[in-house]
Amino acid sequence: MAVIEHAEGARAPDGAWGTQHSGVLAGLCLNAIRYRIAFGAMRKPVRWLLHRLGPHYDVEIEGVRMRCRVSDNLTEQRLLERGLHRNRAGLAAIVDQLHADDVFVDVGANCGLFSL
């Protein structure tokens, strides 16, 4: 899973995608969670540190670019930590039904995973 992380930090989350780099520490936190280096009781302080480093992360996972808000959005936090594989069945069910000229509206979207 190729992932590029960027943090918005103290800046407003409405800037261009990928304009702020997360830095090494946030990348280490994400990888520790993703690769189960930090699991069980160790995951909580690593998540806390990740939230302190930046509330927003611009990510590219398997070619899908999205902005995830980890500070107060559990859905987007889990997506950032786990990737797309947990949502693959839901994505396939939608994509398989769409045609070239169809319009799909992701109502109530968090980071807009299904829209993207």
mmCIF file of N, CA and C in Angstrom:
data_model
loop_
_atom_site.group_PDB
_atom_site.id
_atom_site.type_symbol
_atom_site.label_atom_id
_atom_site.label_comp_id
_atom_site.label_asym_id
_atom_site.label_seq_id
_atom_site.Cartn_x
_atom_site.Cartn_y
_atom_site.Cartn_z
ATOM 1 N N MET A 1 0.856 -1.158 0.000
ATOM 2 C CA MET A 1 0.000 0.000 0.000
ATOM 3 C C MET A 1 0.910 1.230 0.000
ATOM 4 N N ALA A 2 0.880 2.009 -1.065
ATOM 5 C CA ALA A 2 1.668 3.237 -1.139
ATOM 6 C C ALA A 2 0.868 4.374 -0.536
ATOM 7 N N VAL A 3 1.444 5.047 0.429
ATOM 8 C CA VAL A 3 0.748 6.145 1.095
ATOM 9 C C VAL A 3 1.687 7.338 1.190
ATOM 10 N N ILE A 4 1.180 8.505 0.838
ATOM 11 C CA ILE A 4 1.918 9.741 1.000
ATOM 12 C C ILE A 4 1.129 10.578 1.982
ATOM 13 N N GLU A 5 1.723 10.947 3.100
ATOM 14 C CA GLU A 5 1.008 11.709 4.111
ATOM 15 C C GLU A 5 1.452 13.153 4.119
ATOM 16 N N HIS A 6 0.503 14.019 4.378
ATOM 17 C CA HIS A 6 0.762 15.437 4.550
ATOM 18 C C HIS A 6 -0.139 15.922 5.669
ATOM 19 N N ALA A 7 0.367 16.772 6.524
ATOM 20 C CA ALA A 7 -0.432 17.311 7.626
ATOM 21 C C ALA A 7 -0.722 18.773 7.362
ATOM 22 N N GLU A 8 -1.895 19.194 7.770
ATOM 23 C CA GLU A 8 -2.250 20.594 7.631
ATOM 24 C C GLU A 8 -1.799 21.388 8.848
ATOM 25 N N GLY A 9 -1.539 20.718 9.978
ATOM 26 C CA GLY A 9 -1.071 21.395 11.169
ATOM 27 C C GLY A 9 -2.013 22.496 11.595
ATOM 28 N N ALA A 10 -1.482 23.674 11.865
ATOM 29 C CA ALA A 10 -2.286 24.789 12.347
ATOM 30 C C ALA A 10 -2.979 25.524 11.211
ATOM 31 N N ARG A 11 -2.684 25.189 9.985
ATOM 32 C CA ARG A 11 -3.281 25.868 8.843
ATOM 33 C C ARG A 11 -4.700 25.378 8.606
ATOM 34 N N ALA A 12 -5.481 26.185 7.929
ATOM 35 C CA ALA A 12 -6.861 25.825 7.615
ATOM 36 C C ALA A 12 -6.876 24.626 6.679
ATOM 37 N N PRO A 13 -7.844 23.709 6.840
ATOM 38 C CA PRO A 13 -7.866 22.497 6.037
ATOM 39 C C PRO A 13 -8.346 22.717 4.606
ATOM 40 N N ASP A 14 -8.614 23.944 4.185
ATOM 41 C CA ASP A 14 -9.146 24.155 2.851
ATOM 42 C C ASP A 14 -8.074 24.512 1.825
ATOM 43 N N GLY A 15 -6.787 24.380 2.159
ATOM 44 C CA GLY A 15 -5.712 24.630 1.211
ATOM 45 C C GLY A 15 -5.661 23.528 0.160
ATOM 46 N N ALA A 16 -4.798 23.692 -0.812
ATOM 47 C CA ALA A 16 -4.642 22.701 -1.874
ATOM 48 C C ALA A 16 -4.165 21.374 -1.283
ATOM 49 N N TRP A 17 -4.622 20.284 -1.888
ATOM 50 C CA TRP A 17 -4.256 18.960 -1.404
ATOM 51 C C TRP A 17 -2.741 18.789 -1.482
ATOM 52 N N GLY A 18 -2.164 18.267 -0.407
ATOM 53 C CA GLY A 18 -0.756 17.915 -0.396
ATOM 54 C C GLY A 18 0.209 19.065 -0.231
ATOM 55 N N THR A 19 -0.251 20.191 0.276
ATOM 56 C CA THR A 19 0.638 21.346 0.379
ATOM 57 C C THR A 19 1.522 21.323 1.618
ATOM 58 N N GLN A 20 1.155 20.597 2.635
ATOM 59 C CA GLN A 20 1.923 20.562 3.884
ATOM 60 C C GLN A 20 2.434 19.147 4.137
ATOM 61 N N HIS A 21 3.717 19.003 4.328
ATOM 62 C CA HIS A 21 4.300 17.689 4.609
ATOM 63 C C HIS A 21 4.163 17.363 6.090
ATOM 64 N N SER A 22 3.904 16.107 6.381
ATOM 65 C CA SER A 22 3.675 15.684 7.763
ATOM 66 C C SER A 22 4.960 15.580 8.560
ATOM 67 N N GLY A 23 6.028 15.287 7.924
ATOM 68 C CA GLY A 23 7.281 15.104 8.634
ATOM 69 C C GLY A 23 7.491 13.649 9.026
ATOM 70 N N VAL A 24 8.650 13.388 9.472
ATOM 71 C CA VAL A 24 9.071 12.026 9.789
ATOM 72 C C VAL A 24 8.291 11.442 10.959
ATOM 73 N N LEU A 25 8.061 12.224 12.008
ATOM 74 C CA LEU A 25 7.416 11.700 13.212
ATOM 75 C C LEU A 25 5.988 11.220 12.937
ATOM 76 N N ALA A 26 5.198 11.990 12.189
ATOM 77 C CA ALA A 26 3.836 11.559 11.862
ATOM 78 C C ALA A 26 3.874 10.300 11.001
ATOM 79 N N GLY A 27 4.799 10.233 10.068
ATOM 80 C CA GLY A 27 4.941 9.027 9.245
ATOM 81 C C GLY A 27 5.291 7.804 10.074
ATOM 82 N N LEU A 28 6.150 7.985 11.064
ATOM 83 C CA LEU A 28 6.495 6.875 11.958
ATOM 84 C C LEU A 28 5.290 6.419 12.773
ATOM 85 N N CYS A 29 4.496 7.380 13.251
ATOM 86 C CA CYS A 29 3.285 7.029 14.016
ATOM 87 C C CYS A 29 2.321 6.219 13.154
ATOM 88 N N LEU A 30 2.068 6.690 11.934
ATOM 89 C CA LEU A 30 1.151 5.978 11.043
ATOM 90 C C LEU A 30 1.649 4.583 10.713
ATOM 91 N N ASN A 31 2.922 4.471 10.408
ATOM 92 C CA ASN A 31 3.462 3.149 10.089
ATOM 93 C C ASN A 31 3.456 2.220 11.288
ATOM 94 N N ALA A 32 3.679 2.751 12.484
ATOM 95 C CA ALA A 32 3.635 1.919 13.688
ATOM 96 C C ALA A 32 2.237 1.332 13.889
ATOM 97 N N ILE A 33 1.204 2.116 13.575
ATOM 98 C CA ILE A 33 -0.170 1.622 13.699
ATOM 99 C C ILE A 33 -0.494 0.663 12.549
ATOM 100 N N ARG A 34 -0.165 1.062 11.324
ATOM 101 C CA ARG A 34 -0.485 0.248 10.142
ATOM 102 C C ARG A 34 0.147 -1.135 10.197
ATOM 103 N N TYR A 35 1.394 -1.187 10.603
ATOM 104 C CA TYR A 35 2.121 -2.448 10.568
ATOM 105 C C TYR A 35 2.130 -3.152 11.923
ATOM 106 N N ARG A 36 1.209 -2.727 12.791
ATOM 107 C CA ARG A 36 0.967 -3.360 14.075
ATOM 108 C C ARG A 36 2.211 -3.424 14.957
ATOM 109 N N ILE A 37 3.066 -2.410 14.837
ATOM 110 C CA ILE A 37 4.186 -2.265 15.760
ATOM 111 C C ILE A 37 3.636 -1.700 17.070
ATOM 112 N N ALA A 38 2.730 -0.720 16.919
ATOM 113 C CA ALA A 38 2.020 -0.164 18.076
ATOM 114 C C ALA A 38 0.626 -0.780 18.086
ATOM 115 N N PHE A 39 0.388 -1.709 18.980
ATOM 116 C CA PHE A 39 -0.930 -2.348 19.083
ATOM 117 C C PHE A 39 -1.311 -2.439 20.540
ATOM 118 N N GLY A 40 -2.572 -2.760 20.784
ATOM 119 C CA GLY A 40 -3.048 -2.849 22.158
ATOM 120 C C GLY A 40 -2.929 -1.516 22.874
ATOM 121 N N ALA A 41 -2.380 -1.538 24.067
ATOM 122 C CA ALA A 41 -2.263 -0.328 24.884
ATOM 123 C C ALA A 41 -1.296 0.690 24.281
ATOM 124 N N MET A 42 -0.354 0.270 23.455
ATOM 125 C CA MET A 42 0.616 1.187 22.849
ATOM 126 C C MET A 42 -0.019 2.039 21.740
ATOM 127 N N ARG A 43 -1.119 1.584 21.165
ATOM 128 C CA ARG A 43 -1.742 2.328 20.070
ATOM 129 C C ARG A 43 -2.291 3.678 20.550
ATOM 130 N N LYS A 44 -2.811 3.721 21.768
ATOM 131 C CA LYS A 44 -3.426 4.955 22.276
ATOM 132 C C LYS A 44 -2.434 6.120 22.342
ATOM 133 N N PRO A 45 -1.239 5.979 22.934
ATOM 134 C CA PRO A 45 -0.310 7.115 22.943
ATOM 135 C C PRO A 45 0.209 7.481 21.552
ATOM 136 N N VAL A 46 0.323 6.502 20.662
ATOM 137 C CA VAL A 46 0.770 6.795 19.299
ATOM 138 C C VAL A 46 -0.296 7.599 18.566
ATOM 139 N N ARG A 47 -1.565 7.232 18.735
ATOM 140 C CA ARG A 47 -2.658 8.014 18.147
ATOM 141 C C ARG A 47 -2.701 9.421 18.740
ATOM 142 N N TRP A 48 -2.500 9.540 20.036
ATOM 143 C CA TRP A 48 -2.496 10.848 20.683
ATOM 144 C C TRP A 48 -1.421 11.739 20.057
ATOM 145 N N LEU A 49 -0.232 11.182 19.877
ATOM 146 C CA LEU A 49 0.865 11.936 19.270
ATOM 147 C C LEU A 49 0.521 12.319 17.831
ATOM 148 N N LEU A 50 -0.056 11.417 17.083
ATOM 149 C CA LEU A 50 -0.458 11.699 15.700
ATOM 150 C C LEU A 50 -1.456 12.853 15.655
ATOM 151 N N HIS A 51 -2.411 12.865 16.570
ATOM 152 C CA HIS A 51 -3.396 13.955 16.634
ATOM 153 C C HIS A 51 -2.725 15.282 16.983
ATOM 154 N N ARG A 52 -1.740 15.247 17.863
ATOM 155 C CA ARG A 52 -1.034 16.467 18.263
ATOM 156 C C ARG A 52 -0.166 17.024 17.127
ATOM 157 N N LEU A 53 0.322 16.163 16.262
ATOM 158 C CA LEU A 53 1.179 16.594 15.155
ATOM 159 C C LEU A 53 0.400 17.301 14.061
ATOM 160 N N GLY A 54 -0.876 16.984 13.918
ATOM 161 C CA GLY A 54 -1.693 17.639 12.899
ATOM 162 C C GLY A 54 -3.070 17.023 12.833
ATOM 163 N N PRO A 55 -4.115 17.844 12.812
ATOM 164 C CA PRO A 55 -5.470 17.302 12.794
ATOM 165 C C PRO A 55 -5.920 16.817 11.421
ATOM 166 N N HIS A 56 -5.247 17.241 10.342
ATOM 167 C CA HIS A 56 -5.644 16.872 8.983
ATOM 168 C C HIS A 56 -4.468 16.238 8.265
ATOM 169 N N TYR A 57 -4.760 15.207 7.489
ATOM 170 C CA TYR A 57 -3.724 14.580 6.676
ATOM 171 C C TYR A 57 -4.253 14.377 5.270
ATOM 172 N N ASP A 58 -3.477 14.796 4.295
ATOM 173 C CA ASP A 58 -3.783 14.528 2.897
ATOM 174 C C ASP A 58 -3.076 13.232 2.555
ATOM 175 N N VAL A 59 -3.817 12.267 2.053
ATOM 176 C CA VAL A 59 -3.241 10.960 1.785
ATOM 177 C C VAL A 59 -3.588 10.493 0.381
ATOM 178 N N GLU A 60 -2.718 9.653 -0.139
ATOM 179 C CA GLU A 60 -2.987 8.953 -1.388
ATOM 180 C C GLU A 60 -2.820 7.481 -1.086
ATOM 181 N N ILE A 61 -3.911 6.747 -1.214
ATOM 182 C CA ILE A 61 -3.903 5.317 -0.935
ATOM 183 C C ILE A 61 -4.416 4.610 -2.174
ATOM 184 N N GLU A 62 -3.564 3.805 -2.780
ATOM 185 C CA GLU A 62 -3.925 3.054 -3.975
ATOM 186 C C GLU A 62 -4.494 3.965 -5.058
ATOM 187 N N GLY A 63 -3.905 5.136 -5.232
ATOM 188 C CA GLY A 63 -4.311 6.061 -6.277
ATOM 189 C C GLY A 63 -5.469 6.975 -5.929
ATOM 190 N N VAL A 64 -6.066 6.813 -4.756
ATOM 191 C CA VAL A 64 -7.181 7.661 -4.329
ATOM 192 C C VAL A 64 -6.633 8.729 -3.395
ATOM 193 N N ARG A 65 -6.850 10.009 -3.763
ATOM 194 C CA ARG A 65 -6.358 11.121 -2.953
ATOM 195 C C ARG A 65 -7.508 11.702 -2.144
ATOM 196 N N MET A 66 -7.278 11.855 -0.838
ATOM 197 C CA MET A 66 -8.327 12.382 0.028
ATOM 198 C C MET A 66 -7.716 13.106 1.213
ATOM 199 N N ARG A 67 -8.531 13.916 1.867
ATOM 200 C CA ARG A 67 -8.110 14.618 3.088
ATOM 201 C C ARG A 67 -8.819 13.954 4.264
ATOM 202 N N CYS A 68 -8.054 13.471 5.223
ATOM 203 C CA CYS A 68 -8.618 12.808 6.397
ATOM 204 C C CYS A 68 -8.407 13.682 7.627
ATOM 205 N N ARG A 69 -9.465 13.855 8.386
ATOM 206 C CA ARG A 69 -9.403 14.612 9.644
ATOM 207 C C ARG A 69 -9.343 13.595 10.778
ATOM 208 N N VAL A 70 -8.187 13.488 11.393
ATOM 209 C CA VAL A 70 -7.994 12.465 12.420
ATOM 210 C C VAL A 70 -8.285 12.958 13.821
ATOM 211 N N SER A 71 -8.358 14.279 14.008
ATOM 212 C CA SER A 71 -8.503 14.792 15.362
ATOM 213 C C SER A 71 -9.875 14.524 15.966
ATOM 214 N N ASP A 72 -10.933 14.460 15.146
ATOM 215 C CA ASP A 72 -12.270 14.241 15.704
ATOM 216 C C ASP A 72 -13.160 13.378 14.812
ATOM 217 N N ASN A 73 -12.574 12.615 13.908
ATOM 218 C CA ASN A 73 -13.360 11.809 12.986
ATOM 219 C C ASN A 73 -12.819 10.386 12.970
ATOM 220 N N LEU A 74 -13.491 9.502 13.683
ATOM 221 C CA LEU A 74 -13.023 8.123 13.823
ATOM 222 C C LEU A 74 -13.007 7.380 12.485
ATOM 223 N N THR A 75 -13.990 7.647 11.621
ATOM 224 C CA THR A 75 -14.041 6.991 10.310
ATOM 225 C C THR A 75 -12.800 7.309 9.495
ATOM 226 N N GLU A 76 -12.443 8.590 9.430
ATOM 227 C CA GLU A 76 -11.283 8.995 8.648
ATOM 228 C C GLU A 76 -9.982 8.551 9.302
ATOM 229 N N GLN A 77 -9.953 8.518 10.620
ATOM 230 C CA GLN A 77 -8.770 8.028 11.322
ATOM 231 C C GLN A 77 -8.524 6.569 10.977
ATOM 232 N N ARG A 78 -9.578 5.765 11.003
ATOM 233 C CA ARG A 78 -9.438 4.337 10.674
ATOM 234 C C ARG A 78 -9.034 4.136 9.218
ATOM 235 N N LEU A 79 -9.567 4.952 8.327
ATOM 236 C CA LEU A 79 -9.187 4.867 6.915
ATOM 237 C C LEU A 79 -7.706 5.167 6.757
ATOM 238 N N LEU A 80 -7.232 6.179 7.441
ATOM 239 C CA LEU A 80 -5.825 6.545 7.390
ATOM 240 C C LEU A 80 -4.953 5.414 7.928
ATOM 241 N N GLU A 81 -5.396 4.777 8.983
ATOM 242 C CA GLU A 81 -4.624 3.713 9.611
ATOM 243 C C GLU A 81 -4.691 2.398 8.846
ATOM 244 N N ARG A 82 -5.841 2.060 8.290
ATOM 245 C CA ARG A 82 -6.056 0.728 7.714
ATOM 246 C C ARG A 82 -6.018 0.677 6.196
ATOM 247 N N GLY A 83 -6.208 1.809 5.545
ATOM 248 C CA GLY A 83 -6.227 1.816 4.085
ATOM 249 C C GLY A 83 -7.596 1.474 3.533
ATOM 250 N N LEU A 84 -7.652 1.199 2.239
ATOM 251 C CA LEU A 84 -8.913 0.977 1.539
ATOM 252 C C LEU A 84 -9.444 -0.446 1.634
ATOM 253 N N HIS A 85 -8.611 -1.403 1.984
ATOM 254 C CA HIS A 85 -9.041 -2.795 1.914
ATOM 255 C C HIS A 85 -10.292 -3.092 2.730
ATOM 256 N N ARG A 86 -10.523 -2.388 3.805
ATOM 257 C CA ARG A 86 -11.723 -2.621 4.623
ATOM 258 C C ARG A 86 -12.985 -2.100 3.942
ATOM 259 N N ASN A 87 -12.826 -1.162 3.000
ATOM 260 C CA ASN A 87 -13.967 -0.577 2.299
ATOM 261 C C ASN A 87 -14.109 -1.096 0.869
ATOM 262 N N ARG A 88 -13.254 -2.018 0.472
ATOM 263 C CA ARG A 88 -13.218 -2.481 -0.917
ATOM 264 C C ARG A 88 -14.554 -3.068 -1.378
ATOM 265 N N ALA A 89 -15.219 -3.842 -0.559
ATOM 266 C CA ALA A 89 -16.495 -4.451 -0.961
ATOM 267 C C ALA A 89 -17.555 -3.381 -1.205
ATOM 268 N N GLY A 90 -17.623 -2.378 -0.328
ATOM 269 C CA GLY A 90 -18.583 -1.296 -0.511
ATOM 270 C C GLY A 90 -18.295 -0.468 -1.745
ATOM 271 N N LEU A 91 -17.031 -0.192 -1.987
ATOM 272 C CA LEU A 91 -16.642 0.548 -3.188
ATOM 273 C C LEU A 91 -17.000 -0.232 -4.446
ATOM 274 N N ALA A 92 -16.703 -1.516 -4.454
ATOM 275 C CA ALA A 92 -16.990 -2.347 -5.635
ATOM 276 C C ALA A 92 -18.485 -2.415 -5.903
ATOM 277 N N ALA A 93 -19.301 -2.505 -4.858
ATOM 278 C CA ALA A 93 -20.752 -2.575 -5.042
ATOM 279 C C ALA A 93 -21.293 -1.318 -5.719
ATOM 280 N N ILE A 94 -20.706 -0.171 -5.397
ATOM 281 C CA ILE A 94 -21.146 1.088 -6.011
ATOM 282 C C ILE A 94 -20.590 1.221 -7.419
ATOM 283 N N VAL A 95 -19.301 1.029 -7.578
ATOM 284 C CA VAL A 95 -18.644 1.227 -8.874
ATOM 285 C C VAL A 95 -19.203 0.283 -9.926
ATOM 286 N N ASP A 96 -19.499 -0.940 -9.556
ATOM 287 C CA ASP A 96 -20.015 -1.917 -10.513
ATOM 288 C C ASP A 96 -21.376 -1.518 -11.079
ATOM 289 N N GLN A 97 -22.122 -0.684 -10.359
ATOM 290 C CA GLN A 97 -23.457 -0.271 -10.801
ATOM 291 C C GLN A 97 -23.446 1.029 -11.615
ATOM 292 N N LEU A 98 -22.339 1.749 -11.624
ATOM 293 C CA LEU A 98 -22.281 3.041 -12.289
ATOM 294 C C LEU A 98 -21.872 2.916 -13.750
ATOM 295 N N HIS A 99 -22.434 3.790 -14.575
ATOM 296 C CA HIS A 99 -22.076 3.873 -15.989
ATOM 297 C C HIS A 99 -21.346 5.195 -16.228
ATOM 298 N N ALA A 100 -20.797 5.385 -17.414
ATOM 299 C CA ALA A 100 -19.956 6.547 -17.726
ATOM 300 C C ALA A 100 -20.639 7.888 -17.453
ATOM 301 N N ASP A 101 -21.924 8.033 -17.736
ATOM 302 C CA ASP A 101 -22.606 9.323 -17.567
ATOM 303 C C ASP A 101 -23.394 9.429 -16.264
ATOM 304 N N ASP A 102 -23.291 8.444 -15.397
ATOM 305 C CA ASP A 102 -24.031 8.470 -14.132
ATOM 306 C C ASP A 102 -23.453 9.512 -13.182
ATOM 307 N N VAL A 103 -24.308 9.968 -12.266
ATOM 308 C CA VAL A 103 -23.892 10.900 -11.220
ATOM 309 C C VAL A 103 -24.072 10.191 -9.891
ATOM 310 N N PHE A 104 -23.049 10.256 -9.050
ATOM 311 C CA PHE A 104 -23.103 9.646 -7.732
ATOM 312 C C PHE A 104 -22.880 10.731 -6.695
ATOM 313 N N VAL A 105 -23.742 10.813 -5.701
ATOM 314 C CA VAL A 105 -23.625 11.813 -4.647
ATOM 315 C C VAL A 105 -23.340 11.088 -3.330
ATOM 316 N N ASP A 106 -22.246 11.447 -2.714
ATOM 317 C CA ASP A 106 -21.833 10.857 -1.444
ATOM 318 C C ASP A 106 -22.357 11.762 -0.326
ATOM 319 N N VAL A 107 -23.609 11.600 0.027
ATOM 320 C CA VAL A 107 -24.262 12.447 1.030
ATOM 321 C C VAL A 107 -23.721 12.094 2.420
ATOM 322 N N GLY A 108 -23.361 13.117 3.166
ATOM 323 C CA GLY A 108 -22.831 12.893 4.510
ATOM 324 C C GLY A 108 -21.408 12.384 4.488
ATOM 325 N N ALA A 109 -20.700 12.650 3.408
ATOM 326 C CA ALA A 109 -19.345 12.125 3.241
ATOM 327 C C ALA A 109 -18.406 12.668 4.311
ATOM 328 N N ASN A 110 -17.557 11.794 4.797
ATOM 329 C CA ASN A 110 -16.471 12.228 5.672
ATOM 330 C C ASN A 110 -15.401 12.843 4.785
ATOM 331 N N CYS A 111 -14.487 12.027 4.294
ATOM 332 C CA CYS A 111 -13.463 12.535 3.373
ATOM 333 C C CYS A 111 -13.874 12.284 1.933
ATOM 334 N N GLY A 112 -15.056 11.732 1.713
ATOM 335 C CA GLY A 112 -15.560 11.513 0.361
ATOM 336 C C GLY A 112 -15.000 10.275 -0.305
ATOM 337 N N LEU A 113 -14.691 9.237 0.458
ATOM 338 C CA LEU A 113 -14.088 8.029 -0.092
ATOM 339 C C LEU A 113 -14.895 7.445 -1.237
ATOM 340 N N PHE A 114 -16.203 7.320 -1.069
ATOM 341 C CA PHE A 114 -17.016 6.712 -2.101
ATOM 342 C C PHE A 114 -17.146 7.627 -3.316
ATOM 343 N N SER A 115 -17.170 8.926 -3.109
ATOM 344 C CA SER A 115 -17.207 9.866 -4.221
ATOM 345 C C SER A 115 -15.922 9.809 -5.013
ATOM 346 N N LEU A 116 -14.802 9.721 -4.322
ATOM 347 C CA LEU A 116 -13.517 9.674 -5.016
ATOM 348 C C LEU A 116 -13.371 8.389 -5.800
#
